[in-house]
Amino acid sequence: MTDRVYIEDVFQHKIPDGSDVILRGWLYNKRSSGKLLFLLVRDGTAVIQATVYKPGVSAEIFETADKLTQEASLTVIGKIKKDERAPGGYELQVTDVKLIGQSVDFPITPKEHGPEFLMDYRHLWLRSKNQHAILRVRHTIIKAIRDFFDGRGFTLVDTPIFTPAACEGTSTLFETDYFDTKAFLTQSGQLYAEAGALALGKVYCFGPTFRAEKSKTRRHLTEFWMVEPEVAFNELKENMELAEDFIEYIVQTVLRTRVEELKTLGRDTTKLQNVRAPFPKIHYDEAVKILEDAGLKFEYGNDFGSPDETAISEKFDRPVIVHHYPSAIKAFYMKRDPNEPDKALAMDVLAPEGYGEIIGGSQREDNYDMLVSRIKEHNLPMEAFDWYLDLRKYGSVPHSGFGLGVERTVAWICGLQHVRETIPFARMIHRLKP
Amino acid sequence: MTDRVYIEDVFQHKIPDGSDVILRGWLYNKRSSGKLLFLLVRDGTAVIQATVYKPGVSAEIFETADKLTQEASLTVIGKIKKDERAPGGYELQVTDVKLIGQSVDFPITPKEHGPEFLMDYRHLWLRSKNQHAILRVRHTIIKAIRDFFDGRGFTLVDTPIFTPAACEGTSTLFETDYFDTKAFLTQSGQLYAEAGALALGKVYCFGPTFRAEKSKTRRHLTEFWMVEPEVAFNELKENMELAEDFIEYIVQTVLRTRVEELKTLGRDTTKLQNVRAPFPKIHYDEAVKILEDAGLKFEYGNDFGSPDETAISEKFDRPVIVHHYPSAIKAFYMKRDPNEPDKALAMDVLAPEGYGEIIGGSQREDNYDMLVSRIKEHNLPMEAFDWYLDLRKYGSVPHSGFGLGVERTVAWICGLQHVRETIPFARMIHRLKP
C-alpha cells in the first residue's frame, strides 16, 4: 500500500529514499522542457518538484498533468528520489496524477499585484511562499512567547475582552451594546493582569486588543495581539531585565528554528544575531541628548515620535531601553519615581532598524492615595476603578509589567515594511474584509 | 546574602534544606498555639507554613507577626526546614517579619459566601486556593491544546475578531460601529481557518469568541475561548480520530501534571483516567434509539438537549462521538453525506458525567454549487460569502475541522458545576464587572 505523506516529512528525511508515496496538494507552478513536465506541488507544509516524464506515463496521465492550472488541487503518486539540485533535496518521479478541483484564472498570478488587490484576495494570497514564511515565523514567535513565560513559572490569566471602562481614556475605544448597558473592547489586559499578579505572583495575559485609531500608518491595526506579563514584587529594574531576556529569547528562537523562512523573506539576519541581553538602558534625559546631538528638533518633555525613536535606536547595535519618561505623558497607573517626582518608572524598548517601540511598560502605582489622585487628575470615572483600587487596599505590593505587540515584533523580525502582512486577516480603518 | 525564593521552588526541593531565605507574599491564614504563631504565607506559587516562636524573635517582630491580618502583604525571613507533617513537606522557621501593605477587613473570609458576592469580588477571589487550582488547570489545558497541534505540524492562524458578516445568522451577535460601517464580533474563526487550511494544510485558530445569548445557564458565557483545527483532505473519519486523540491528550496531560490541583478541587479522577482513544462512535439514529430505550420523549430529527446528551453519554465509560446529525438542524457549511442526503457529515463529542457537548465539528461542503444552494436556503447574504466561495472555486478539496470550547473543558476536567469559575473574569448576561 502506498502511503499519503506530507512534503515536509520528505524534506526532513522521514520517508526512505525511493518510497512510493501519495501527495495531496495544489499546483504552485509548472514548466516543461521537451518530454519533461515539472510540476511544483505544494501541500501547505512545503513545495516539491514533481517530474512527469512523457514516455513513462500513459498519454491520459500526461495530458491531465499538462492541463493543470495554477492552484488546481490534485493527487500525485510517484517515487521520491534524493536529488541535491532540487529545492528541498528531493523530487517526486510521477507515475500518476489526478485532478481533484479545478482552478480557472486564479486571481494572483506570478506577476506583480498592488497591496490593495492582494489584501482583497487575502484568503488566496495566504497560499504564497512569502505569506507561508511570515505566518510560520508568527507562529514561532507566539510559541516562543508562551514557552518563555511557561518556563519561568508564570500562570496564564486570560483577561476579558468586554470591559465596563476604559483603561486610558475612551477616544479610541470600540463600543458595543451589552444587553441593557454598554461594553468597550479591551485595549489592554493590564489592570486585570495586576489582579492576577497579586493572586498568582507571576502572570501573563495574551490575546487580541483593539484600538479605534483613525491613523492610517504602516504600524497600526485596529485589532492586534498583545502579551502582557505582570509580576508582583518586581520593580523597574527587574521589569527591564525581564523584557530584555524575553526579547532575546524570542529572536534567538526564531533565528534557530526559522532559518529557511527568513531566507525566503530575504531578511538580513546579521542585526538580529546581536539581540542579546543585556540591552543598553538610557534615561529619558540621555535619549533627549542624543536627539539634540543629532540636530533633531525636539521639545523636552514630549514623547518620542517615530523619527526620534529611529535616531535613538541608531546609536546602538541591539534594542535599547529608554526609562524614566516624564510622568505627564504617561498613563495614570504608572508609579512616579520618589527621587524624580516628575518622572514615571516607565520603560519602552525600541527595536533597531527603525522599527520603533515594541514594548511599553512600567512599575505600577501601588499606593492607594496616590492612585486616587492620579485617577482624578486624568478625569477618569472613579467608580470604574473601585475594584482596581482594592488591589492597593488589601495587601498592596510593588509590581511591574509590560506589553509587547505581536504584529510589530513579527514585522521587525521578518523585516517587513507594513504590519498588514504580519497577521492572517488584518483589520485596519478601511479594511474589514475578507 | 539571603536570597528571595518562591515557595514552589522550596517544595520542589530546589532550595537546600536549612537555607536562610526571604519570602515575599501575603498572609493566607494564621493560628496560634501558646508561644507559637503559625502563619500560612502564600506567594502565588504555593502556601507555606511559617512558624514564629516567641522566645526566638524580638518582641517587636512577634507583635508584627501577631497583628498580621488576612491578605496583608509581607516579607518573611527565616530558615527552611524539611518537615513531613507540614503541607508541601517544608516549613519556614521565622527570624524576621516585615509588613509591606495592610489589609483591613478583607471581604472574603473563610466563611461561606454566595456566588454573586464572590463574583463581585472576583479580583480578590482569585487569591483563594481553589481558584488557583482551577486557573492552573486551565493554563495546562491551554498549553496542552497548543502543544498537541504544534507537535503535529499544524500552523497557528489567528482569525479576526471583527467580521463583516455572521457565520451562522445574526441573532446572537455583538455589533460595533466600525468607522463608517458595522462590524460583528466573531462567533467562530472557522470560515477563516478553512482559508488557512487550503493554504497551509493543517491549521488551528485559538482565541476568544462571542455570543450575545440571553440564556442564563451554568454552561454559557458571552465571551469564551475556542480552539478550532481545520485540516485539508480530512474527511469525517479522520476528523473524529483527530478529536479523540486531542481530547485524550488534554485529559492525560492534566492527570499527569496537575494531580495536586485536582485533589484540591476534590475531583474524582477515576472517570478521567478512562479518557483514552478510541472513543465509541455512534450514528445519530443509534443515539435516538438510546433515548427511546431510556423512555425519554424525543422527536426524531431534533437536536439533543442537555438531558438527552446526559442520557446518551451515561451509556459509555468515556466520551462518545455522535455523527450524522440531520442536515436540517446543522449549519449551512456542513457537507451532506452523499449516501444519506438528509444527514450532515457532522460530529459532536459528548463529555461524560453530564458535561455535554465539548466539541462540535464536521466535514465542510466543498462543492461550489452545493454551497451556493445552502447559503440561499439559509437566507444568508451571498455577497458576504464571496471570498468563502472562492475556496471552492480555486482548487477545492475535502476538508474538515471542529471547535472545542475551553471553559466547558475546564469545567468538565475540574468537575465544576458552573463555567463562571473556569475563566479569570467571566462575562455573562448580568456580569460585566469587575
PDB file of C-alpha atoms in Angstrom, chain B residues 176-319:
ATOM      1  CA  THR B 176     -19.953  47.597  16.931  1.00  0.00           C
ATOM      2  CA  ASP B 177     -19.566  50.744  14.870  1.00  0.00           C
ATOM      3  CA  TYR B 178     -16.509  50.277  12.703  1.00  0.00           C
ATOM      4  CA  PHE B 179     -15.661  53.750  11.388  1.00  0.00           C
ATOM      5  CA  ASP B 180     -18.309  54.287   8.696  1.00  0.00           C
ATOM      6  CA  THR B 181     -19.704  50.742   8.749  1.00  0.00           C
ATOM      7  CA  LYS B 182     -20.705  47.956  11.175  1.00  0.00           C
ATOM      8  CA  ALA B 183     -18.653  45.036  12.391  1.00  0.00           C
ATOM      9  CA  PHE B 184     -19.702  41.914  14.256  1.00  0.00           C
ATOM     10  CA  LEU B 185     -17.660  40.131  16.884  1.00  0.00           C
ATOM     11  CA  THR B 186     -16.746  36.659  15.743  1.00  0.00           C
ATOM     12  CA  GLN B 187     -18.622  33.575  16.916  1.00  0.00           C
ATOM     13  CA  SER B 188     -16.156  31.228  15.255  1.00  0.00           C
ATOM     14  CA  GLY B 189     -12.952  31.501  13.284  1.00  0.00           C
ATOM     15  CA  GLN B 190     -13.860  28.508  11.169  1.00  0.00           C
ATOM     16  CA  LEU B 191     -14.510  30.137   7.795  1.00  0.00           C
ATOM     17  CA  TYR B 192     -11.154  31.879   8.025  1.00  0.00           C
ATOM     18  CA  ALA B 193      -9.464  28.728   9.278  1.00  0.00           C
ATOM     19  CA  GLU B 194     -10.745  26.998   6.132  1.00  0.00           C
ATOM     20  CA  ALA B 195      -8.888  29.551   4.015  1.00  0.00           C
ATOM     21  CA  GLY B 196      -5.872  28.826   6.194  1.00  0.00           C
ATOM     22  CA  ALA B 197      -6.169  25.047   5.746  1.00  0.00           C
ATOM     23  CA  LEU B 198      -6.273  25.371   1.970  1.00  0.00           C
ATOM     24  CA  ALA B 199      -3.115  27.477   2.179  1.00  0.00           C
ATOM     25  CA  LEU B 200      -1.164  25.697   4.930  1.00  0.00           C
ATOM     26  CA  GLY B 201      -2.680  22.219   5.011  1.00  0.00           C
ATOM     27  CA  LYS B 202      -3.191  21.855   8.767  1.00  0.00           C
ATOM     28  CA  VAL B 203      -4.072  24.901  10.832  1.00  0.00           C
ATOM     29  CA  TYR B 204      -5.732  25.927  14.056  1.00  0.00           C
ATOM     30  CA  CYS B 205      -7.110  29.163  15.374  1.00  0.00           C
ATOM     31  CA  PHE B 206      -7.454  29.821  19.066  1.00  0.00           C
ATOM     32  CA  GLY B 207      -8.965  32.939  20.538  1.00  0.00           C
ATOM     33  CA  PRO B 208     -11.951  34.481  22.260  1.00  0.00           C
ATOM     34  CA  THR B 209     -15.359  34.167  20.609  1.00  0.00           C
ATOM     35  CA  PHE B 210     -18.601  35.910  21.452  1.00  0.00           C
ATOM     36  CA  ARG B 211     -22.270  35.047  21.720  1.00  0.00           C
ATOM     37  CA  ALA B 212     -24.920  37.521  22.799  1.00  0.00           C
ATOM     38  CA  GLU B 213     -27.050  34.717  24.154  1.00  0.00           C
ATOM     39  CA  LYS B 214     -29.706  35.734  26.603  1.00  0.00           C
ATOM     40  CA  SER B 215     -29.597  32.289  28.197  1.00  0.00           C
ATOM     41  CA  LYS B 216     -28.646  32.339  31.847  1.00  0.00           C
ATOM     42  CA  THR B 217     -27.412  28.797  32.252  1.00  0.00           C
ATOM     43  CA  ARG B 218     -24.443  27.288  34.009  1.00  0.00           C
ATOM     44  CA  ARG B 219     -22.903  26.446  30.637  1.00  0.00           C
ATOM     45  CA  HIS B 220     -22.988  29.828  28.855  1.00  0.00           C
ATOM     46  CA  LEU B 221     -20.619  32.756  28.793  1.00  0.00           C
ATOM     47  CA  THR B 222     -20.905  35.714  26.411  1.00  0.00           C
ATOM     48  CA  GLU B 223     -17.147  35.585  25.894  1.00  0.00           C
ATOM     49  CA  PHE B 224     -15.339  32.272  25.749  1.00  0.00           C
ATOM     50  CA  TRP B 225     -12.171  30.797  24.270  1.00  0.00           C
ATOM     51  CA  MET B 226     -12.393  28.322  21.456  1.00  0.00           C
ATOM     52  CA  VAL B 227      -9.789  26.349  19.545  1.00  0.00           C
ATOM     53  CA  GLU B 228     -10.644  25.297  16.011  1.00  0.00           C
ATOM     54  CA  PRO B 229      -8.408  22.993  13.977  1.00  0.00           C
ATOM     55  CA  GLU B 230      -9.070  22.647  10.253  1.00  0.00           C
ATOM     56  CA  VAL B 231      -7.350  20.105   8.004  1.00  0.00           C
ATOM     57  CA  ALA B 232      -7.278  19.886   4.227  1.00  0.00           C
ATOM     58  CA  PHE B 233      -8.079  16.404   2.882  1.00  0.00           C
ATOM     59  CA  ASN B 234      -9.511  15.189   6.205  1.00  0.00           C
ATOM     60  CA  GLU B 235     -12.939  13.599   5.912  1.00  0.00           C
ATOM     61  CA  LEU B 236     -15.404  12.777   8.696  1.00  0.00           C
ATOM     62  CA  LYS B 237     -13.486   9.692   9.806  1.00  0.00           C
ATOM     63  CA  GLU B 238     -10.135  11.479  10.179  1.00  0.00           C
ATOM     64  CA  ASN B 239     -11.896  14.397  11.828  1.00  0.00           C
ATOM     65  CA  MET B 240     -13.315  12.120  14.533  1.00  0.00           C
ATOM     66  CA  GLU B 241      -9.936  10.478  15.039  1.00  0.00           C
ATOM     67  CA  LEU B 242      -8.235  13.836  15.429  1.00  0.00           C
ATOM     68  CA  ALA B 243     -10.868  14.855  18.003  1.00  0.00           C
ATOM     69  CA  GLU B 244     -10.462  11.729  20.140  1.00  0.00           C
ATOM     70  CA  ASP B 245      -6.657  11.868  20.094  1.00  0.00           C
ATOM     71  CA  PHE B 246      -6.871  15.536  21.007  1.00  0.00           C
ATOM     72  CA  ILE B 247      -9.164  15.035  23.999  1.00  0.00           C
ATOM     73  CA  GLU B 248      -7.151  12.088  25.238  1.00  0.00           C
ATOM     74  CA  TYR B 249      -4.010  14.220  25.072  1.00  0.00           C
ATOM     75  CA  ILE B 250      -5.550  17.098  27.031  1.00  0.00           C
ATOM     76  CA  VAL B 251      -7.043  14.941  29.778  1.00  0.00           C
ATOM     77  CA  GLN B 252      -3.996  12.726  30.216  1.00  0.00           C
ATOM     78  CA  THR B 253      -1.691  15.759  30.343  1.00  0.00           C
ATOM     79  CA  VAL B 254      -3.748  17.293  33.139  1.00  0.00           C
ATOM     80  CA  LEU B 255      -3.884  13.998  35.028  1.00  0.00           C
ATOM     81  CA  ARG B 256      -0.110  13.681  34.742  1.00  0.00           C
ATOM     82  CA  THR B 257       0.849  17.234  35.711  1.00  0.00           C
ATOM     83  CA  ARG B 258      -1.949  18.637  37.859  1.00  0.00           C
ATOM     84  CA  VAL B 259      -2.582  15.943  40.444  1.00  0.00           C
ATOM     85  CA  GLU B 260      -2.354  18.334  43.390  1.00  0.00           C
ATOM     86  CA  GLU B 261      -4.767  20.825  41.870  1.00  0.00           C
ATOM     87  CA  LEU B 262      -7.353  18.138  41.093  1.00  0.00           C
ATOM     88  CA  LYS B 263      -7.012  16.909  44.674  1.00  0.00           C
ATOM     89  CA  THR B 264      -7.539  20.450  45.991  1.00  0.00           C
ATOM     90  CA  LEU B 265     -10.729  20.594  43.939  1.00  0.00           C
ATOM     91  CA  GLY B 266     -11.881  17.232  45.245  1.00  0.00           C
ATOM     92  CA  ARG B 267     -12.102  15.870  41.718  1.00  0.00           C
ATOM     93  CA  ASP B 268     -12.758  12.144  41.408  1.00  0.00           C
ATOM     94  CA  THR B 269     -10.261  11.334  38.683  1.00  0.00           C
ATOM     95  CA  THR B 270     -11.177   7.682  38.103  1.00  0.00           C
ATOM     96  CA  LYS B 271     -13.552   8.623  35.293  1.00  0.00           C
ATOM     97  CA  LEU B 272     -10.939  10.868  33.688  1.00  0.00           C
ATOM     98  CA  GLN B 273      -8.451   8.023  33.591  1.00  0.00           C
ATOM     99  CA  ASN B 274     -10.734   6.219  31.140  1.00  0.00           C
ATOM    100  CA  VAL B 275     -10.442   9.002  28.603  1.00  0.00           C
ATOM    101  CA  ARG B 276      -8.416   7.061  26.051  1.00  0.00           C
ATOM    102  CA  ALA B 277      -8.903   6.805  22.295  1.00  0.00           C
ATOM    103  CA  PRO B 278     -10.666   5.274  20.516  1.00  0.00           C
ATOM    104  CA  PHE B 279     -13.975   6.686  21.734  1.00  0.00           C
ATOM    105  CA  PRO B 280     -17.263   4.990  20.925  1.00  0.00           C
ATOM    106  CA  LYS B 281     -18.739   6.484  17.742  1.00  0.00           C
ATOM    107  CA  ILE B 282     -22.460   6.230  17.134  1.00  0.00           C
ATOM    108  CA  HIS B 283     -24.758   7.324  14.349  1.00  0.00           C
ATOM    109  CA  TYR B 284     -27.475   9.854  15.214  1.00  0.00           C
ATOM    110  CA  ASP B 285     -30.032   7.065  14.705  1.00  0.00           C
ATOM    111  CA  GLU B 286     -28.318   4.933  17.341  1.00  0.00           C
ATOM    112  CA  ALA B 287     -28.279   7.861  19.751  1.00  0.00           C
ATOM    113  CA  VAL B 288     -32.031   8.327  19.209  1.00  0.00           C
ATOM    114  CA  LYS B 289     -32.513   4.634  19.893  1.00  0.00           C
ATOM    115  CA  ILE B 290     -30.725   5.046  23.250  1.00  0.00           C
ATOM    116  CA  LEU B 291     -33.136   7.831  24.170  1.00  0.00           C
ATOM    117  CA  GLU B 292     -36.150   5.751  23.147  1.00  0.00           C
ATOM    118  CA  ASP B 293     -34.884   2.765  25.109  1.00  0.00           C
ATOM    119  CA  ALA B 294     -34.417   5.016  28.120  1.00  0.00           C
ATOM    120  CA  GLY B 295     -38.031   6.125  27.773  1.00  0.00           C
ATOM    121  CA  LEU B 296     -37.173   9.757  27.050  1.00  0.00           C
ATOM    122  CA  LYS B 297     -39.543  11.840  24.996  1.00  0.00           C
ATOM    123  CA  PHE B 298     -37.646  12.805  21.873  1.00  0.00           C
ATOM    124  CA  GLU B 299     -38.771  13.729  18.379  1.00  0.00           C
ATOM    125  CA  TYR B 300     -36.630  12.216  15.630  1.00  0.00           C
ATOM    126  CA  GLY B 301     -34.853  14.940  13.665  1.00  0.00           C
ATOM    127  CA  ASN B 302     -34.368  17.309  16.572  1.00  0.00           C
ATOM    128  CA  ASP B 303     -31.101  18.287  18.151  1.00  0.00           C
ATOM    129  CA  PHE B 304     -30.266  16.808  21.542  1.00  0.00           C
ATOM    130  CA  GLY B 305     -30.996  18.808  24.651  1.00  0.00           C
ATOM    131  CA  SER B 306     -28.917  18.692  27.779  1.00  0.00           C
ATOM    132  CA  PRO B 307     -30.849  15.776  29.400  1.00  0.00           C
ATOM    133  CA  ASP B 308     -30.629  13.850  26.113  1.00  0.00           C
ATOM    134  CA  GLU B 309     -26.856  14.312  25.972  1.00  0.00           C
ATOM    135  CA  THR B 310     -26.559  13.091  29.551  1.00  0.00           C
ATOM    136  CA  ALA B 311     -28.681  10.017  28.830  1.00  0.00           C
ATOM    137  CA  ILE B 312     -26.580   9.157  25.778  1.00  0.00           C
ATOM    138  CA  SER B 313     -23.224   9.698  27.481  1.00  0.00           C
ATOM    139  CA  GLU B 314     -24.260   7.608  30.515  1.00  0.00           C
ATOM    140  CA  LYS B 315     -24.143   4.538  28.302  1.00  0.00           C
ATOM    141  CA  PHE B 316     -20.388   4.837  27.891  1.00  0.00           C
ATOM    142  CA  ASP B 317     -17.334   4.908  30.126  1.00  0.00           C
ATOM    143  CA  ARG B 318     -15.580   7.675  28.184  1.00  0.00           C
ATOM    144  CA  PRO B 319     -16.569  10.499  25.821  1.00  0.00           C
TER     145      PRO B 319
END
